[in-house]
Amino acid sequence: MVLIPKIEKCDYSKHLPQTSADKTSDLFFILSALYVAEKQDKSLTHLTLEKSLFKTTVDMANEGKSFLNTFFYVNTLGPHNSIFYKYLEELESGNLLEKEGNKVFLTAKGVSVISGLVEKISSDQELLSVLVSLQDAVKKYADNPGLSVNELHAMKVIDSTDKSKQKTIKEIVEEIKPEEAFEKSSQFKYINPLAGLKIEKVNLPIEVLNNLENVIAEVDTADLELSAPLEVIFSST
């Protein structure tokens, strides 16, 4: 049975990272999405990057797991959160990614860093299951960006802000008043694929979080020079 996500009013304590480690974990998965795209010789835009991450959160929720601390709200293009722009700026400042037009790529440093971090979790089957699901979403949406919008617009949700009516995301998009929708973040309608579920949080090892934080802060850590081919890891799953 496919679970139906729930639309909720903004709750900062639930829908956004609460600690620096929570945010760093989300940065790891952004880099991972770009890494699997590169390994498949594909490219992601900001739009398809976000949609790939959202699709993976929904797919993992259906397996009783969560991994991302930043939730998405309903935007005219579907699931979105403007904070991802800030995340990308932070990673770009750390020379881990670069932008060409509307496309986002890892730098050589970014590839080296994330490949080394992926190697550190190569024996963690739960984390690898997230990366495999993310790989599938990236492949699907990188090949067909329009599908990322159309497919997610058609997703059914329960709108707890409107008498728990079942709607599609497209129907909620159509309810947005452009002149009012983004005045305050408290007006955003967040999509919670985990609502009412008994969920197991998939956490990154402290070593991985600390290493990534150090890299972003430009602290020299020699052990981040390691590199592991992602396809080798995935071949065993």
mmCIF file of C-alpha atoms in Angstrom:
data_model
loop_
_atom_site.group_PDB
_atom_site.id
_atom_site.type_symbol
_atom_site.label_atom_id
_atom_site.label_comp_id
_atom_site.label_asym_id
_atom_site.label_seq_id
_atom_site.Cartn_x
_atom_site.Cartn_y
_atom_site.Cartn_z
ATOM 1 C CA MET A 1 0.000 0.000 0.000
ATOM 2 C CA VAL A 2 1.334 3.434 -0.983
ATOM 3 C CA LEU A 3 1.073 5.896 1.878
ATOM 4 C CA ILE A 4 -0.414 9.339 1.281
ATOM 5 C CA PRO A 5 1.662 12.335 2.482
ATOM 6 C CA LYS A 6 0.018 14.956 4.655
ATOM 7 C CA ILE A 7 -0.128 18.710 4.089
ATOM 8 C CA GLU A 8 0.634 20.656 7.271
ATOM 9 C CA LYS A 9 0.969 24.239 8.407
ATOM 10 C CA CYS A 10 4.520 25.460 8.910
ATOM 11 C CA ASP A 11 6.168 24.167 12.081
ATOM 12 C CA TYR A 12 9.806 25.189 12.347
ATOM 13 C CA SER A 13 10.460 22.552 15.003
ATOM 14 C CA LYS A 14 9.334 19.813 12.622
ATOM 15 C CA HIS A 15 9.974 20.970 9.075
ATOM 16 C CA LEU A 16 13.489 22.423 9.279
ATOM 17 C CA PRO A 17 16.856 21.199 10.651
ATOM 18 C CA GLN A 18 17.157 21.783 14.382
ATOM 19 C CA THR A 19 20.931 21.418 14.725
ATOM 20 C CA SER A 20 24.014 22.052 12.624
ATOM 21 C CA ALA A 21 24.427 18.274 12.354
ATOM 22 C CA ASP A 22 20.922 18.022 10.873
ATOM 23 C CA LYS A 23 21.812 20.582 8.227
ATOM 24 C CA THR A 24 25.173 18.964 7.475
ATOM 25 C CA SER A 25 23.406 15.649 6.987
ATOM 26 C CA ASP A 26 21.144 17.262 4.380
ATOM 27 C CA LEU A 27 24.193 18.764 2.656
ATOM 28 C CA PHE A 28 25.644 15.248 2.459
ATOM 29 C CA PHE A 29 22.578 14.002 0.587
ATOM 30 C CA ILE A 30 22.649 16.980 -1.783
ATOM 31 C CA LEU A 31 26.255 16.127 -2.637
ATOM 32 C CA SER A 32 25.280 12.452 -2.955
ATOM 33 C CA ALA A 33 22.554 13.290 -5.482
ATOM 34 C CA LEU A 34 25.049 15.235 -7.574
ATOM 35 C CA TYR A 35 27.566 12.412 -7.228
ATOM 36 C CA VAL A 36 25.218 9.694 -8.484
ATOM 37 C CA ALA A 37 24.252 12.020 -11.350
ATOM 38 C CA GLU A 38 27.903 12.386 -12.318
ATOM 39 C CA LYS A 39 28.474 8.634 -12.088
ATOM 40 C CA GLN A 40 25.589 8.144 -14.518
ATOM 41 C CA ASP A 41 26.946 10.883 -16.827
ATOM 42 C CA LYS A 42 23.852 12.979 -16.161
ATOM 43 C CA SER A 43 23.290 16.515 -14.947
ATOM 44 C CA LEU A 44 20.829 18.022 -12.517
ATOM 45 C CA THR A 45 19.240 21.440 -12.347
ATOM 46 C CA HIS A 46 18.194 23.016 -9.069
ATOM 47 C CA LEU A 47 14.652 21.855 -9.916
ATOM 48 C CA THR A 48 15.495 18.211 -10.643
ATOM 49 C CA LEU A 49 17.870 18.081 -7.664
ATOM 50 C CA GLU A 50 15.087 19.116 -5.300
ATOM 51 C CA LYS A 51 12.546 16.843 -6.946
ATOM 52 C CA SER A 52 14.941 13.870 -6.748
ATOM 53 C CA LEU A 53 15.452 14.465 -3.040
ATOM 54 C CA PHE A 54 11.718 14.831 -2.429
ATOM 55 C CA LYS A 55 10.877 11.676 -4.399
ATOM 56 C CA THR A 56 13.428 9.781 -2.331
ATOM 57 C CA THR A 57 11.935 11.027 0.956
ATOM 58 C CA VAL A 58 8.528 9.739 -0.154
ATOM 59 C CA ASP A 59 9.912 6.393 -1.330
ATOM 60 C CA MET A 60 11.860 5.880 1.902
ATOM 61 C CA ALA A 61 8.814 6.842 4.006
ATOM 62 C CA ASN A 62 6.974 3.990 2.329
ATOM 63 C CA GLU A 63 9.728 1.757 3.676
ATOM 64 C CA GLY A 64 9.317 3.219 7.166
ATOM 65 C CA LYS A 65 12.493 5.310 7.028
ATOM 66 C CA SER A 66 13.421 8.989 6.961
ATOM 67 C CA PHE A 67 16.731 10.672 6.212
ATOM 68 C CA LEU A 68 16.190 14.328 5.251
ATOM 69 C CA ASN A 69 15.677 17.024 7.893
ATOM 70 C CA THR A 70 14.521 19.744 5.497
ATOM 71 C CA PHE A 71 10.905 19.318 4.434
ATOM 72 C CA PHE A 72 9.357 20.658 1.232
ATOM 73 C CA TYR A 73 6.377 22.959 0.881
ATOM 74 C CA VAL A 74 3.957 23.396 -2.014
ATOM 75 C CA ASN A 75 5.236 25.805 -4.621
ATOM 76 C CA THR A 76 3.920 26.650 -8.093
ATOM 77 C CA LEU A 77 6.382 24.062 -9.461
ATOM 78 C CA GLY A 78 5.447 21.494 -6.835
ATOM 79 C CA PRO A 79 7.522 20.421 -3.792
ATOM 80 C CA HIS A 80 10.145 23.084 -3.036
ATOM 81 C CA ASN A 81 12.026 24.800 -0.229
ATOM 82 C CA SER A 82 13.927 28.033 -0.891
ATOM 83 C CA ILE A 83 16.448 27.093 1.802
ATOM 84 C CA PHE A 84 18.034 24.752 -0.757
ATOM 85 C CA TYR A 85 19.352 27.862 -2.536
ATOM 86 C CA LYS A 86 21.263 28.699 0.655
ATOM 87 C CA TYR A 87 22.516 25.139 0.931
ATOM 88 C CA LEU A 88 23.862 25.270 -2.623
ATOM 89 C CA GLU A 89 25.495 28.648 -1.970
ATOM 90 C CA GLU A 90 27.242 27.217 1.085
ATOM 91 C CA LEU A 91 28.521 24.220 -0.852
ATOM 92 C CA GLU A 92 29.600 26.479 -3.707
ATOM 93 C CA SER A 93 31.488 28.705 -1.243
ATOM 94 C CA GLY A 94 33.285 25.594 -0.015
ATOM 95 C CA ASN A 95 34.291 24.834 -3.639
ATOM 96 C CA LEU A 96 32.325 21.577 -3.552
ATOM 97 C CA LEU A 97 29.964 22.424 -6.394
ATOM 98 C CA GLU A 98 29.648 24.840 -9.285
ATOM 99 C CA LYS A 99 26.818 26.121 -11.454
ATOM 100 C CA GLU A 100 26.623 26.436 -15.220
ATOM 101 C CA GLY A 101 23.427 28.177 -16.212
ATOM 102 C CA ASN A 102 20.653 26.337 -14.422
ATOM 103 C CA LYS A 103 22.720 23.165 -13.965
ATOM 104 C CA VAL A 104 24.609 22.147 -10.841
ATOM 105 C CA PHE A 105 27.785 20.022 -10.857
ATOM 106 C CA LEU A 106 30.339 18.780 -8.359
ATOM 107 C CA THR A 107 33.813 20.266 -8.537
ATOM 108 C CA ALA A 108 36.842 17.972 -8.487
ATOM 109 C CA LYS A 109 37.082 18.695 -4.766
ATOM 110 C CA GLY A 110 33.399 17.880 -4.345
ATOM 111 C CA VAL A 111 33.837 14.515 -6.072
ATOM 112 C CA SER A 112 36.847 13.689 -3.899
ATOM 113 C CA VAL A 113 35.045 14.648 -0.692
ATOM 114 C CA ILE A 114 31.739 12.888 -1.281
ATOM 115 C CA SER A 115 33.341 9.743 -2.724
ATOM 116 C CA GLY A 116 35.464 9.454 0.409
ATOM 117 C CA LEU A 117 32.423 9.940 2.648
ATOM 118 C CA VAL A 118 30.384 7.392 0.692
ATOM 119 C CA GLU A 119 33.168 4.877 1.204
ATOM 120 C CA LYS A 120 32.882 5.413 4.962
ATOM 121 C CA ILE A 121 29.234 4.308 4.904
ATOM 122 C CA SER A 122 29.725 1.471 2.397
ATOM 123 C CA SER A 123 28.931 -1.184 5.028
ATOM 124 C CA ASP A 124 25.760 0.530 6.280
ATOM 125 C CA GLN A 125 22.902 -1.105 4.400
ATOM 126 C CA GLU A 126 20.276 1.397 5.551
ATOM 127 C CA LEU A 127 22.249 4.369 4.296
ATOM 128 C CA LEU A 128 23.069 2.550 1.069
ATOM 129 C CA SER A 129 19.355 1.889 0.537
ATOM 130 C CA VAL A 130 18.795 5.649 0.667
ATOM 131 C CA LEU A 131 21.526 6.233 -1.915
ATOM 132 C CA VAL A 132 20.155 3.519 -4.197
ATOM 133 C CA SER A 133 16.678 5.093 -4.025
ATOM 134 C CA LEU A 134 18.228 8.501 -4.657
ATOM 135 C CA GLN A 135 20.126 7.097 -7.626
ATOM 136 C CA ASP A 136 16.853 5.833 -9.149
ATOM 137 C CA ALA A 137 15.144 9.218 -8.680
ATOM 138 C CA VAL A 138 18.105 11.098 -10.150
ATOM 139 C CA LYS A 139 18.195 8.854 -13.221
ATOM 140 C CA LYS A 140 14.445 9.233 -13.733
ATOM 141 C CA TYR A 141 14.250 13.010 -13.408
ATOM 142 C CA ALA A 142 17.582 13.939 -14.993
ATOM 143 C CA ASP A 143 16.442 12.197 -18.167
ATOM 144 C CA ASN A 144 13.022 13.853 -18.114
ATOM 145 C CA PRO A 145 12.831 17.115 -16.098
ATOM 146 C CA GLY A 146 9.213 17.670 -17.125
ATOM 147 C CA LEU A 147 8.289 14.349 -15.548
ATOM 148 C CA SER A 148 9.585 15.582 -12.191
ATOM 149 C CA VAL A 149 6.945 18.306 -12.253
ATOM 150 C CA ASN A 150 4.079 16.346 -13.807
ATOM 151 C CA GLU A 151 4.520 13.222 -11.708
ATOM 152 C CA LEU A 152 4.783 15.071 -8.415
ATOM 153 C CA HIS A 153 1.900 17.401 -9.299
ATOM 154 C CA ALA A 154 -0.263 14.293 -9.647
ATOM 155 C CA MET A 155 0.719 12.995 -6.191
ATOM 156 C CA LYS A 156 -2.194 12.610 -3.790
ATOM 157 C CA VAL A 157 -1.985 14.221 -0.352
ATOM 158 C CA ILE A 158 -4.212 14.756 2.673
ATOM 159 C CA ASP A 159 -4.659 18.475 3.332
ATOM 160 C CA SER A 160 -4.862 18.824 7.121
ATOM 161 C CA THR A 161 -5.200 22.591 6.662
ATOM 162 C CA ASP A 162 -8.503 22.071 4.829
ATOM 163 C CA LYS A 163 -10.629 19.537 6.737
ATOM 164 C CA SER A 164 -8.280 16.674 5.801
ATOM 165 C CA LYS A 165 -9.510 16.635 2.222
ATOM 166 C CA GLN A 166 -7.679 14.401 -0.230
ATOM 167 C CA LYS A 167 -6.207 16.440 -3.060
ATOM 168 C CA THR A 168 -3.423 16.338 -5.584
ATOM 169 C CA ILE A 169 -0.449 18.645 -5.216
ATOM 170 C CA LYS A 170 -1.586 20.267 -8.466
ATOM 171 C CA GLU A 171 -4.913 21.147 -6.859
ATOM 172 C CA ILE A 172 -3.108 22.768 -3.931
ATOM 173 C CA VAL A 173 -0.835 24.618 -6.360
ATOM 174 C CA GLU A 174 -3.933 25.978 -8.077
ATOM 175 C CA GLU A 175 -5.170 27.297 -4.712
ATOM 176 C CA ILE A 176 -2.035 29.397 -4.253
ATOM 177 C CA LYS A 177 -2.583 33.140 -4.587
ATOM 178 C CA PRO A 178 0.662 34.436 -6.104
ATOM 179 C CA GLU A 179 0.319 37.836 -4.469
ATOM 180 C CA GLU A 180 -0.030 36.263 -1.012
ATOM 181 C CA ALA A 181 1.652 32.876 -1.043
ATOM 182 C CA PHE A 182 5.198 33.852 -0.157
ATOM 183 C CA GLU A 183 4.781 36.874 2.101
ATOM 184 C CA LYS A 184 5.635 34.796 5.181
ATOM 185 C CA SER A 185 7.106 31.336 5.508
ATOM 186 C CA SER A 186 4.419 30.606 8.104
ATOM 187 C CA GLN A 187 1.930 30.630 5.227
ATOM 188 C CA PHE A 188 3.659 27.744 3.460
ATOM 189 C CA LYS A 189 1.923 24.379 3.295
ATOM 190 C CA TYR A 190 4.515 21.720 4.062
ATOM 191 C CA ILE A 191 4.367 18.190 2.670
ATOM 192 C CA ASN A 192 4.993 15.595 5.359
ATOM 193 C CA PRO A 193 5.369 12.066 3.928
ATOM 194 C CA LEU A 194 5.996 10.795 7.466
ATOM 195 C CA ALA A 195 2.809 12.050 9.157
ATOM 196 C CA GLY A 196 1.204 9.466 11.423
ATOM 197 C CA LEU A 197 3.832 6.860 10.621
ATOM 198 C CA LYS A 198 6.191 4.959 12.853
ATOM 199 C CA ILE A 199 9.424 5.998 11.194
ATOM 200 C CA GLU A 200 13.018 4.937 11.729
ATOM 201 C CA LYS A 201 15.524 7.745 11.226
ATOM 202 C CA VAL A 202 18.549 6.826 9.120
ATOM 203 C CA ASN A 203 21.488 8.715 10.619
ATOM 204 C CA LEU A 204 24.936 9.403 9.255
ATOM 205 C CA PRO A 205 27.927 8.436 11.431
ATOM 206 C CA ILE A 206 29.343 11.285 13.530
ATOM 207 C CA GLU A 207 32.694 10.856 11.754
ATOM 208 C CA VAL A 208 31.064 11.568 8.387
ATOM 209 C CA LEU A 209 29.220 14.626 9.703
ATOM 210 C CA ASN A 210 32.362 15.995 11.359
ATOM 211 C CA ASN A 211 34.472 15.432 8.249
ATOM 212 C CA LEU A 212 31.993 17.232 6.014
ATOM 213 C CA GLU A 213 31.642 20.119 8.456
ATOM 214 C CA ASN A 214 35.431 20.429 8.532
ATOM 215 C CA VAL A 215 35.653 20.483 4.741
ATOM 216 C CA ILE A 216 32.985 23.171 4.474
ATOM 217 C CA ALA A 217 34.858 25.147 7.136
ATOM 218 C CA GLU A 218 38.073 24.535 5.114
ATOM 219 C CA VAL A 219 39.739 22.474 7.833
ATOM 220 C CA ASP A 220 42.375 20.192 6.337
ATOM 221 C CA THR A 221 41.455 16.523 6.792
ATOM 222 C CA ALA A 222 43.729 14.151 4.914
ATOM 223 C CA ASP A 223 41.396 11.169 5.212
ATOM 224 C CA LEU A 224 38.931 12.866 2.868
ATOM 225 C CA GLU A 225 41.206 12.179 -0.085
ATOM 226 C CA LEU A 226 39.871 8.620 -0.298
ATOM 227 C CA SER A 227 37.762 7.777 -3.306
ATOM 228 C CA ALA A 228 35.405 4.835 -3.833
ATOM 229 C CA PRO A 229 33.638 4.104 -7.136
ATOM 230 C CA LEU A 230 29.926 4.321 -6.350
ATOM 231 C CA GLU A 231 29.028 1.668 -8.901
ATOM 232 C CA VAL A 232 31.194 -0.839 -7.013
ATOM 233 C CA ILE A 233 29.274 -0.187 -3.812
ATOM 234 C CA PHE A 234 25.905 -0.383 -5.526
ATOM 235 C CA SER A 235 26.806 -3.589 -7.344
ATOM 236 C CA SER A 236 26.653 -5.419 -4.015
ATOM 237 C CA THR A 237 23.178 -4.146 -3.077
#
